[in-house]
Coordinates of C-alpha atoms in Angstrom, one line a residue:
F121 CA -14.2 -0.7 -25.8
P122 CA -12.7 2.7 -26.9
A123 CA -12.4 1.4 -30.5
L124 CA -15.9 0.1 -30.5
R125 CA -17.2 3.4 -29.0
A126 CA -15.4 5.4 -31.7
A127 CA -16.9 3.3 -34.5
L128 CA -20.4 3.6 -33.0
I129 CA -20.1 7.4 -32.8
D130 CA -19.1 7.4 -36.4
R131 CA -22.3 5.6 -37.2
G132 CA -24.4 8.3 -35.4
H133 CA -24.7 6.9 -31.9
T134 CA -24.7 9.5 -29.0
F135 CA -23.1 8.4 -25.8
R136 CA -24.0 9.8 -22.4
S137 CA -21.0 8.4 -20.5
R138 CA -17.4 7.1 -20.9
S139 CA -18.5 3.7 -19.6
D140 CA -17.6 0.4 -21.3
C141 CA -21.1 -0.8 -20.3
E142 CA -22.9 1.8 -22.5
V143 CA -21.0 0.4 -25.6
I144 CA -23.0 -2.9 -25.2
V145 CA -26.3 -1.0 -25.3
H146 CA -25.4 0.7 -28.6
L147 CA -24.0 -2.5 -30.1
Y148 CA -27.2 -4.2 -29.3
E149 CA -29.1 -1.5 -31.1
E150 CA -27.0 -2.1 -34.1
L151 CA -26.7 -5.9 -34.1
G152 CA -29.2 -7.4 -31.6
F153 CA -28.0 -10.7 -30.1
E154 CA -25.1 -10.7 -32.5
C155 CA -23.5 -7.9 -30.5
V156 CA -21.5 -10.5 -28.4
H157 CA -19.4 -11.3 -31.5
K158 CA -17.9 -7.8 -31.3
L159 CA -16.9 -7.9 -27.7
R160 CA -13.4 -8.7 -26.7
G161 CA -12.5 -9.6 -23.1
M162 CA -14.2 -10.8 -20.0
F163 CA -17.9 -10.1 -19.3
A164 CA -21.2 -11.3 -17.9
F165 CA -24.1 -9.0 -18.5
A166 CA -27.8 -8.8 -18.6
L167 CA -29.7 -6.6 -21.1
W168 CA -33.4 -5.9 -21.1
D169 CA -35.1 -4.8 -24.3
A170 CA -38.3 -3.1 -23.2
R171 CA -39.6 -2.8 -26.8
T172 CA -39.6 -6.5 -27.6
R173 CA -39.9 -7.5 -23.9
R174 CA -37.0 -9.9 -24.0
L175 CA -34.0 -10.4 -21.7
M176 CA -30.5 -11.4 -22.8
I177 CA -27.9 -12.6 -20.3
A178 CA -24.5 -13.5 -21.7
R179 CA -21.1 -14.9 -20.6
D180 CA -17.7 -14.3 -22.2
R181 CA -16.2 -16.8 -24.6
I182 CA -13.7 -18.4 -22.3
G183 CA -15.8 -18.2 -19.1
I184 CA -13.6 -15.8 -17.1
K185 CA -16.7 -14.3 -15.4
P186 CA -19.4 -16.4 -13.8
L187 CA -23.2 -16.3 -14.5
Y188 CA -25.9 -18.3 -12.7
Y189 CA -29.6 -18.6 -13.4
A190 CA -32.7 -20.6 -12.4
D191 CA -36.0 -20.9 -14.3
H192 CA -38.3 -21.6 -11.4
R193 CA -42.1 -21.6 -11.6
G194 CA -42.3 -19.0 -14.3
T195 CA -39.7 -16.7 -12.9
L196 CA -36.2 -16.3 -14.1
Y197 CA -33.6 -15.6 -11.4
F198 CA -30.0 -14.7 -12.4
G199 CA -26.8 -13.2 -11.1
S200 CA -23.1 -13.3 -11.2
E201 CA -23.1 -15.1 -7.8
A202 CA -25.1 -18.1 -6.8
K203 CA -26.2 -16.2 -3.7
A204 CA -28.1 -13.7 -5.9
V205 CA -30.5 -16.6 -6.7
L206 CA -30.3 -18.6 -3.4
V207 CA -31.3 -15.6 -1.2
N208 CA -34.8 -15.7 -2.8
E209 CA -37.1 -17.4 -0.4
E210 CA -39.2 -18.7 -3.2
F211 CA -36.3 -20.7 -4.5
P212 CA -35.8 -24.1 -2.8
R213 CA -32.3 -24.9 -1.6
E214 CA -31.9 -28.6 -2.2
I215 CA -28.8 -30.6 -3.0
S216 CA -28.4 -31.7 -6.6
P217 CA -27.3 -35.3 -6.5
E218 CA -25.9 -35.1 -10.0
G219 CA -23.9 -31.9 -9.2
L220 CA -22.5 -33.4 -6.0
H221 CA -21.6 -36.7 -7.9
H222 CA -19.5 -34.8 -10.4
C223 CA -18.0 -32.4 -7.8
L224 CA -16.6 -35.3 -5.8
S225 CA -14.8 -36.6 -8.9
L226 CA -13.3 -33.2 -9.8
N227 CA -13.2 -31.1 -6.6
Y228 CA -15.1 -28.4 -8.6
V229 CA -18.6 -28.2 -10.0
P230 CA -18.6 -28.4 -13.9
A231 CA -21.0 -26.0 -15.7
P232 CA -23.8 -26.1 -16.4
F233 CA -24.3 -28.1 -13.2
T234 CA -24.3 -26.6 -9.7
L235 CA -24.8 -28.2 -6.3
V236 CA -28.3 -26.8 -5.9
E237 CA -31.2 -28.5 -7.7
G238 CA -32.6 -26.1 -10.4
L239 CA -29.7 -23.7 -10.3
R240 CA -27.6 -23.7 -13.5
Q241 CA -24.6 -21.9 -15.0
I242 CA -24.5 -20.3 -18.4
L243 CA -21.7 -22.0 -20.3
P244 CA -18.7 -20.0 -21.7
G245 CA -19.5 -18.6 -25.1
E246 CA -23.2 -18.9 -24.5
Y247 CA -26.1 -16.5 -23.9
L248 CA -29.6 -17.0 -22.7
V249 CA -32.8 -15.3 -24.1
C250 CA -35.8 -15.0 -21.9
T251 CA -39.2 -14.0 -23.3
E252 CA -42.8 -14.5 -22.1
D253 CA -42.7 -17.9 -23.9
G254 CA -39.8 -19.2 -21.9
T255 CA -36.0 -19.4 -22.0
E256 CA -33.5 -20.6 -24.6
T257 CA -29.7 -20.9 -24.4
R258 CA -27.6 -20.3 -27.6
T259 CA -23.9 -20.9 -28.3
Y260 CA -22.1 -18.0 -30.0
W261 CA -18.5 -19.1 -29.8
D262 CA -16.4 -22.3 -29.6
L263 CA -12.8 -23.1 -29.8
K264 CA -11.8 -24.2 -33.4
F265 CA -8.5 -25.8 -34.4
A266 CA -8.1 -24.6 -38.0
V267 CA -4.4 -25.5 -38.3
N268 CA -2.3 -23.4 -40.6
D269 CA 0.7 -25.3 -42.1
S270 CA 2.0 -22.4 -44.2
L271 CA 4.3 -20.9 -41.5
G272 CA 7.5 -22.3 -40.1
E273 CA 8.7 -22.4 -36.4
R274 CA 10.5 -19.0 -36.6
E275 CA 7.4 -17.3 -38.1
W276 CA 5.1 -18.8 -35.5
A277 CA 7.4 -17.7 -32.7
R278 CA 7.3 -14.1 -34.0
A279 CA 3.5 -14.2 -34.4
V280 CA 3.0 -15.5 -30.9
A281 CA 5.3 -12.8 -29.4
D282 CA 3.6 -10.0 -31.4
K283 CA 0.1 -11.2 -30.5
L284 CA 0.9 -11.7 -26.8
R285 CA 2.4 -8.2 -26.6
S286 CA -0.7 -6.7 -28.2
C287 CA -3.0 -8.6 -25.9
V288 CA -1.1 -7.3 -22.8
E289 CA -1.2 -3.8 -24.2
S290 CA -5.0 -4.0 -24.7
H291 CA -5.4 -5.2 -21.1
L292 CA -3.5 -2.2 -19.8
V293 CA -6.4 0.2 -20.6
S294 CA -7.3 1.4 -17.1
D295 CA -8.0 4.5 -15.1
V296 CA -7.1 2.9 -11.8
P297 CA -3.8 1.8 -10.3
F298 CA -2.7 -1.6 -11.5
G299 CA 0.0 -4.2 -11.2
A300 CA 0.7 -7.9 -11.8
F301 CA 0.8 -11.2 -10.0
L302 CA 4.2 -12.7 -10.4
S303 CA 5.1 -16.3 -9.5
G304 CA 8.3 -16.4 -11.5
G305 CA 6.9 -19.0 -13.9
I306 CA 6.9 -18.5 -17.6
D307 CA 3.4 -17.1 -18.0
S308 CA 3.4 -14.5 -15.3
S309 CA 7.0 -13.5 -16.2
A310 CA 6.0 -13.0 -19.8
V311 CA 3.1 -10.7 -18.8
V312 CA 5.4 -8.7 -16.5
G313 CA 8.0 -8.5 -19.2
Y314 CA 5.6 -7.0 -21.8
M315 CA 4.1 -4.7 -19.2
S316 CA 7.6 -3.3 -18.5
E317 CA 8.0 -2.5 -22.2
L318 CA 4.7 -0.8 -22.5
M319 CA 4.6 1.2 -19.3
R320 CA 6.4 4.4 -18.4
E321 CA 6.4 3.6 -14.7
P322 CA 7.9 0.4 -13.1
V323 CA 5.5 -2.5 -12.9
E324 CA 4.0 -3.1 -9.4
S325 CA 4.5 -6.9 -9.0
F326 CA 3.2 -9.0 -6.2
S327 CA 4.3 -12.4 -5.0
I328 CA 3.6 -14.7 -2.0
D329 CA 6.0 -17.1 -0.2
F330 CA 5.5 -19.9 2.2
E331 CA 7.7 -21.0 5.1
E332 CA 7.8 -24.6 3.9
K333 CA 10.9 -24.8 1.7
T334 CA 9.6 -27.3 -0.8
Y335 CA 6.8 -24.8 -1.6
S336 CA 8.9 -21.7 -1.8
E337 CA 9.1 -20.1 -5.3
A338 CA 10.0 -16.6 -4.2
R339 CA 13.5 -16.5 -5.6
F340 CA 12.3 -16.9 -9.1
A341 CA 9.8 -14.0 -8.7
R342 CA 12.5 -11.8 -7.3
E343 CA 14.8 -12.7 -10.3
V344 CA 12.1 -11.7 -12.8
A345 CA 11.2 -8.6 -10.9
G346 CA 14.8 -7.5 -10.8
L347 CA 15.3 -8.3 -14.5
F348 CA 12.4 -6.0 -15.5
G349 CA 12.9 -3.3 -12.9
C350 CA 9.7 -3.9 -11.1
R351 CA 8.6 -2.4 -7.9
H352 CA 8.3 -5.7 -6.2
H353 CA 6.1 -6.6 -3.2
E354 CA 6.5 -9.9 -1.4
M355 CA 4.8 -11.4 1.6
T356 CA 5.6 -14.6 3.5
V357 CA 2.7 -16.3 5.1
S358 CA 1.8 -19.2 7.3
P359 CA -2.0 -19.1 6.7
D360 CA -4.5 -19.7 9.4
V361 CA -6.7 -22.0 7.4
V362 CA -9.0 -22.5 10.3
D363 CA -10.1 -18.8 10.0
L364 CA -9.8 -18.6 6.2
L365 CA -11.8 -21.6 5.0
E366 CA -15.3 -20.3 5.7
P367 CA -14.8 -16.9 4.0
L368 CA -13.1 -18.6 1.1
I369 CA -16.1 -20.9 0.5
W370 CA -18.5 -18.0 1.0
Y371 CA -16.8 -16.0 -1.7
A372 CA -16.3 -18.9 -4.0
D373 CA -20.1 -19.7 -4.0
D374 CA -19.1 -23.4 -4.6
P375 CA -17.1 -25.9 -2.6
L376 CA -14.1 -25.3 -4.9
A377 CA -11.5 -27.6 -3.4
D378 CA -8.5 -26.2 -5.2
S379 CA -6.2 -25.4 -2.3
S380 CA -4.3 -22.9 -4.3
M381 CA -7.2 -20.5 -3.8
I382 CA -5.7 -19.9 -0.3
P383 CA -2.6 -18.1 -1.6
V384 CA -4.6 -16.4 -4.4
Y385 CA -6.9 -15.0 -1.7
L386 CA -4.0 -13.9 0.5
L387 CA -2.1 -12.4 -2.5
S388 CA -5.2 -10.6 -3.6
Q389 CA -5.7 -9.1 -0.2
F390 CA -2.1 -8.0 -0.1
A391 CA -2.1 -6.5 -3.7
R392 CA -5.4 -4.6 -3.0
K393 CA -3.6 -2.5 -0.5
H394 CA -1.6 -1.0 -3.4
V395 CA -3.6 -1.4 -6.6
T396 CA -7.2 -2.0 -7.9
M397 CA -6.4 -4.2 -10.9
V398 CA -3.8 -6.8 -11.7
L399 CA -2.8 -8.8 -14.8
T400 CA -2.1 -12.5 -14.3
G401 CA -0.6 -15.3 -16.3
D402 CA -3.6 -17.6 -16.0
G403 CA -4.6 -19.6 -19.1
G404 CA -1.1 -20.1 -20.5
D405 CA -1.0 -23.8 -19.5
E406 CA -4.3 -24.6 -21.3
V407 CA -3.6 -22.6 -24.4
F408 CA 0.1 -23.5 -24.9
A409 CA 0.1 -27.1 -23.5
G410 CA 1.8 -26.7 -20.1
Y411 CA 0.6 -29.6 -18.0
D412 CA 2.3 -32.9 -17.3
T413 CA -0.8 -34.7 -18.4
Y414 CA 0.1 -34.0 -22.0
N415 CA 3.5 -35.7 -21.5
A416 CA 1.8 -38.6 -19.7
Y417 CA -0.7 -39.0 -22.6
F418 CA 2.2 -39.6 -25.1
A419 CA 4.3 -41.6 -22.6
R420 CA 1.4 -43.9 -22.2
R421 CA 1.8 -45.1 -25.8
Y422 CA 5.3 -46.4 -25.1
Y423 CA 4.4 -47.7 -21.6
R424 CA 1.6 -49.8 -23.1
M425 CA 4.2 -51.5 -25.4
L426 CA 5.5 -53.3 -22.4
P427 CA 3.9 -56.8 -21.7
E428 CA 0.8 -56.6 -19.6
W429 CA 2.1 -58.9 -17.0
L430 CA 5.1 -56.6 -16.5
R431 CA 2.9 -53.5 -16.2
T432 CA 0.3 -55.0 -13.8
K433 CA 2.2 -57.6 -11.9
V434 CA 5.6 -55.9 -11.4
I435 CA 5.6 -52.2 -12.1
K436 CA 2.2 -51.4 -10.6
R437 CA 3.0 -53.4 -7.4
L438 CA 6.4 -51.6 -7.1
A439 CA 4.7 -48.2 -7.6
F440 CA 2.1 -48.8 -4.9
A441 CA 4.8 -50.1 -2.6
L442 CA 6.5 -46.7 -2.6
P443 CA 6.1 -44.9 0.8
V444 CA 3.6 -42.0 0.9
S445 CA 5.3 -38.6 0.7
L446 CA 3.7 -35.4 1.9
T447 CA 5.8 -33.1 -0.3
K448 CA 4.4 -31.1 -3.2
V449 CA 3.0 -33.3 -6.0
S450 CA 5.4 -36.0 -4.9
F451 CA 7.2 -38.6 -7.1
D452 CA 5.2 -41.5 -5.5
Y453 CA 1.9 -39.7 -6.2
K454 CA 2.7 -39.1 -9.8
V455 CA 4.0 -42.7 -10.4
K456 CA 0.9 -44.2 -8.8
R457 CA -1.4 -42.0 -10.8
F458 CA 0.4 -42.7 -14.1
V459 CA 0.5 -46.5 -13.9
S460 CA -3.2 -46.7 -12.9
G461 CA -4.3 -44.3 -15.6
A462 CA -2.2 -45.8 -18.3
E463 CA -4.3 -49.0 -18.2
L464 CA -7.4 -47.0 -19.4
D465 CA -8.2 -45.8 -22.9
A466 CA -6.2 -42.7 -23.8
E467 CA -8.9 -40.1 -23.3
E468 CA -10.3 -41.6 -20.1
A469 CA -6.7 -41.5 -18.8
H470 CA -6.7 -37.7 -19.3
F471 CA -9.6 -37.6 -16.9
W472 CA -8.2 -40.2 -14.5
W473 CA -4.9 -38.3 -14.0
R474 CA -7.0 -35.4 -12.5
A475 CA -9.8 -37.4 -10.9
I476 CA -10.2 -37.2 -7.1
F477 CA -12.8 -39.9 -6.3
T478 CA -13.3 -42.8 -8.6
E479 CA -16.8 -44.1 -9.3
T480 CA -16.1 -47.0 -6.9
G481 CA -14.7 -44.6 -4.3
K482 CA -17.8 -42.5 -4.5
S483 CA -20.1 -45.5 -4.2
K484 CA -18.3 -46.4 -0.9
L485 CA -18.5 -42.8 0.3
Y486 CA -22.2 -42.3 -0.2
S487 CA -24.7 -43.1 2.6
P488 CA -27.3 -45.8 1.6
A489 CA -30.1 -43.1 1.5
F490 CA -28.2 -40.9 -0.9
R491 CA -27.1 -43.8 -3.0
D492 CA -30.7 -44.7 -3.6
R493 CA -31.5 -41.1 -4.7
L494 CA -28.6 -40.9 -7.2
H495 CA -29.1 -41.5 -10.9
A496 CA -26.1 -39.8 -12.4
E497 CA -23.8 -41.0 -15.2
P498 CA -20.0 -41.5 -14.5
T499 CA -18.2 -38.2 -14.5
A500 CA -15.7 -39.5 -17.1
N501 CA -18.6 -39.2 -19.6
L502 CA -18.5 -35.4 -19.3
Y503 CA -14.9 -35.5 -20.4
R504 CA -15.7 -37.9 -23.2
R505 CA -18.4 -35.6 -24.5
S506 CA -16.0 -32.6 -24.3
F507 CA -13.5 -34.6 -26.4
A508 CA -16.2 -35.4 -28.9
Q509 CA -17.1 -31.7 -29.3
S510 CA -13.5 -30.7 -30.2
Q511 CA -14.1 -31.4 -33.9
T512 CA -10.4 -32.4 -34.4
N513 CA -8.6 -35.7 -34.6
D514 CA -5.3 -34.3 -33.4
P515 CA -4.6 -35.9 -29.9
L516 CA -2.9 -32.8 -28.4
N517 CA -5.6 -30.4 -29.7
R518 CA -8.3 -32.6 -28.4
M519 CA -6.8 -32.4 -24.9
L520 CA -6.3 -28.7 -25.2
Y521 CA -9.9 -28.3 -26.2
V522 CA -11.1 -30.2 -23.1
D523 CA -8.8 -28.3 -20.8
T524 CA -9.7 -24.9 -22.2
R525 CA -13.4 -25.5 -22.4
F526 CA -13.9 -27.7 -19.3
Y527 CA -11.1 -27.6 -16.8
L528 CA -10.1 -24.0 -17.2
P529 CA -13.5 -22.2 -16.7
N530 CA -14.7 -24.6 -14.0
D531 CA -11.6 -24.6 -11.8
M532 CA -8.7 -22.3 -12.6
L533 CA -10.8 -19.2 -13.6
V534 CA -13.3 -19.7 -10.7
K535 CA -10.4 -19.6 -8.3
V536 CA -8.8 -16.4 -9.7
D537 CA -12.1 -14.5 -10.3
R538 CA -13.7 -15.2 -6.9
M539 CA -10.6 -14.8 -4.8
T540 CA -9.7 -11.5 -6.4
M541 CA -13.2 -10.1 -6.4
A542 CA -13.4 -11.0 -2.7
H543 CA -11.1 -8.0 -2.2
A544 CA -12.6 -5.8 -5.0
L545 CA -9.5 -6.5 -7.1
E546 CA -10.0 -6.9 -10.8
A547 CA -7.9 -9.7 -12.4
R548 CA -7.3 -9.5 -16.2
V549 CA -5.9 -12.5 -18.1
P550 CA -4.2 -11.5 -21.4
F551 CA -3.4 -15.2 -22.2
L552 CA -7.1 -15.8 -22.6
D553 CA -7.8 -13.0 -25.1
H554 CA -9.8 -14.9 -27.7
E555 CA -7.7 -13.6 -30.6
L556 CA -4.6 -15.1 -29.0
V557 CA -6.4 -18.3 -28.2
A558 CA -7.5 -18.6 -31.8
L559 CA -4.0 -17.9 -33.1
I560 CA -2.5 -20.7 -30.9
A561 CA -5.2 -23.1 -32.0
S562 CA -4.0 -22.6 -35.6
I563 CA -0.4 -23.7 -34.8
P564 CA 0.4 -27.3 -35.8
S565 CA 0.9 -29.5 -32.8
S566 CA 4.3 -30.5 -34.0
I567 CA 5.4 -26.9 -33.4
K568 CA 3.3 -26.2 -30.4
F569 CA 4.5 -29.2 -28.4
K570 CA 7.7 -30.1 -30.2
N571 CA 9.6 -33.1 -28.9
N572 CA 7.2 -33.4 -26.0
I573 CA 8.4 -30.1 -24.6
K574 CA 5.6 -28.3 -22.8
K575 CA 4.9 -24.8 -24.2
Y576 CA 7.6 -25.2 -26.8
I577 CA 6.4 -22.4 -29.1
L578 CA 5.8 -20.0 -26.2
K579 CA 9.3 -20.7 -24.9
R580 CA 10.7 -20.1 -28.4
A581 CA 8.8 -16.8 -28.7
L582 CA 10.0 -15.6 -25.3
A583 CA 13.6 -16.7 -25.6
P584 CA 14.8 -13.2 -26.4
K585 CA 13.0 -11.8 -23.4
L586 CA 13.4 -14.3 -20.5
P587 CA 16.5 -16.0 -19.1
G588 CA 17.1 -19.7 -19.6
D589 CA 16.5 -20.7 -16.0
I590 CA 13.0 -19.2 -16.1
L591 CA 12.2 -20.8 -19.4
K592 CA 13.4 -24.2 -18.4
R593 CA 12.1 -24.3 -14.8
K594 CA 9.4 -26.8 -13.9
K595 CA 5.8 -25.6 -13.5
A596 CA 5.2 -24.0 -10.1
G597 CA 2.1 -22.0 -9.5
F598 CA 0.7 -21.1 -6.1
N599 CA 0.6 -24.3 -4.1
V600 CA 0.1 -25.0 -0.4
P601 CA 1.1 -28.1 1.6
I602 CA -2.4 -29.3 2.4
N603 CA -1.3 -32.9 2.5
A604 CA 1.2 -32.3 5.3
W605 CA -1.1 -29.9 7.1
L606 CA -3.9 -32.5 7.2
A607 CA -1.6 -35.1 8.7
G608 CA -0.3 -32.5 11.2
D609 CA -1.5 -29.1 12.3
L610 CA -4.9 -29.2 10.5
N611 CA -5.7 -32.7 11.7
A612 CA -7.9 -31.6 14.6
F613 CA -9.6 -29.0 12.3
A614 CA -10.3 -31.7 9.7
R615 CA -11.7 -34.1 12.3
D616 CA -14.0 -31.4 13.6
I617 CA -15.4 -30.5 10.2
L618 CA -15.8 -34.2 9.2
S619 CA -17.1 -35.2 12.7
R620 CA -20.0 -37.7 13.1
E621 CA -22.2 -34.9 14.3
R622 CA -21.7 -32.6 11.4
L623 CA -21.6 -35.3 8.7
G624 CA -24.7 -36.8 10.3
R625 CA -26.7 -33.6 9.8
C626 CA -25.7 -33.6 6.2
G627 CA -26.7 -37.3 5.8
L628 CA -25.0 -37.8 2.4
F629 CA -21.9 -39.8 3.4
D630 CA -20.9 -43.0 5.1
I631 CA -19.3 -41.6 8.3
G632 CA -17.3 -44.8 8.9
H633 CA -15.7 -44.6 5.5
V634 CA -14.7 -40.9 6.0
E635 CA -13.2 -41.9 9.4
T636 CA -11.2 -44.6 7.7
M637 CA -9.8 -42.1 5.1
L638 CA -8.8 -39.7 7.9
R639 CA -7.0 -42.5 9.8
E640 CA -5.2 -43.8 6.6
H641 CA -4.0 -40.3 5.8
E642 CA -2.8 -39.7 9.4
E643 CA -0.9 -42.9 9.4
R644 CA 0.5 -42.1 5.9
K645 CA -0.8 -45.3 4.4
V646 CA -2.7 -43.5 1.7
D647 CA -2.5 -39.9 0.5
H648 CA -6.1 -38.8 0.7
N649 CA -5.4 -35.1 0.9
Y650 CA -7.4 -34.1 -2.2
R651 CA -10.3 -36.2 -1.2
L652 CA -10.4 -35.0 2.4
W653 CA -9.9 -31.4 1.4
G654 CA -12.8 -31.7 -1.0
L655 CA -15.1 -33.2 1.7
M656 CA -14.1 -30.4 4.1
C657 CA -14.9 -27.7 1.6
F658 CA -18.2 -29.4 0.7
Q659 CA -19.2 -29.7 4.4
I660 CA -18.5 -26.0 5.1
W661 CA -20.4 -25.0 1.9
Y662 CA -23.4 -27.2 3.0
E663 CA -23.4 -25.5 6.4
L664 CA -23.3 -22.0 4.8
F665 CA -25.7 -22.5 1.8
I666 CA -28.1 -25.4 2.5
E667 CA -28.4 -26.1 6.2
P668 CA -29.4 -22.7 7.6
R669 CA -32.9 -21.3 7.2
A670 CA -31.5 -18.2 5.4
I671 CA -28.3 -17.5 3.5
R672 CA -26.1 -15.2 5.6
P673 CA -22.4 -14.3 5.5
P674 CA -20.2 -16.1 8.0
A675 CA -19.0 -14.2 11.0
K676 CA -15.5 -13.5 9.6
V677 CA -17.1 -11.9 6.5
R678 CA -19.6 -9.8 8.5
E679 CA -16.7 -8.7 10.7
R680 CA -14.5 -7.7 7.8
W681 CA -17.2 -5.6 6.0
G682 CA -18.8 -4.3 9.2
L683 CA -22.2 -6.0 8.4
R684 CA -24.9 -6.1 11.0
L685 CA -27.7 -8.6 10.4
E686 CA -31.0 -8.3 12.2

């Protein structure tokens, strides 16, 4: 914003403050709705033009910030939280069958859907205009893959390093204390590395560790912190999920069932004691191709060369005969997922490898009454439409488009934004600067994902900066052992949330089927951890947002903020 502000002053604008918000007003005076094209970074804003009596509400290109709205009986409600709309007594709080149907497949709610009938989300790269004649949404940005073949691998590596460094630098403009989340993975390590170059003081880095050894990544974070001379802060936790889950769902606004929001919440709480803003490595996997699903997509080609009888009669039976393991993203889980998804068409497989409930599984889960109300298309169709919108025939770029425009803003960014803002901590994501995203989109896939090596060009760019063991280590992230907890310490908690009484009040699910899932998971016959966790998050969300007469913060949230409700 400082550069925009200076340019506007040169054009004769007079500013009354140093605020970045005021820049938007003057840009609108110059460009009208086109002002969004000049903005760089994360935002969700509303702007009222009293002269023309029109309202503009806009969301940033990537969807880092949330924005909800409802056009109800001639009144437009909007806000950066769903609660801003749902607290209005005029607005009915009824379950959206379509929203729930897709949420159960994904364990998150894909925009523009929500779980409340009539409540919508503005899509990333979109703005809404409201006048006396009604509302209209318009798209102002989309991810384009204009591949540039004129540069070689060395030149691309240099370009990536330079652009990432400049993006980190632009994200360091702040008048409050700041630091960085550090997991010891490639992305967060790169951010911390560039921060250490650009800052005069040591980087304040923050990491979290778990007592379960298979989930501990702390030694990598310590290694990176030592390499760059960080002032490192680390906490080891054994989270009390029983006390945490209600506040987490309240702050999330949605039944986001990504269990890694637990450590992000705890890490944010820890970091906020020291700083007001942090930089994170989020977005690197979607921009640079860092997920195992990309390897699986290409491995599927070779797997499908095997005779069908061998795949379905032998390999699949052997895979599903493997005992259920409760370790982190276990081998048996990956094998079972792969052999099932590999039998689908290539792009549906990309959805399948992340799907929670299948269409058949959802049909068994629904109560007869809810099944009769439901008229929703298969959730895989949302993925198919996203693939079709990619405007590229390159297989890798088509997957990157879907993950950047669909998965990233609906799951990963929701988790980071809501859990940090729960503690009034601002999280900035330099990997998602739209200039960097556009640059990476122009790199040929043969260089971006060379020899099926995830993040190949990023690793090449960072080779002078990061040690080999960090560059070569497997993807980690902030994970928690939900599968083991549900079969052990959290079992009673899960059975309470998913009890006949509580599910009966909801009336949406077949209680007997849920009890079967609980029993199968306890006996380690089937790993239902993602499904059960999703149902638990939904049930708590329902009891906070739909069931009560009025929306009110749960007791733990009221206690934390000293709220007294009449």
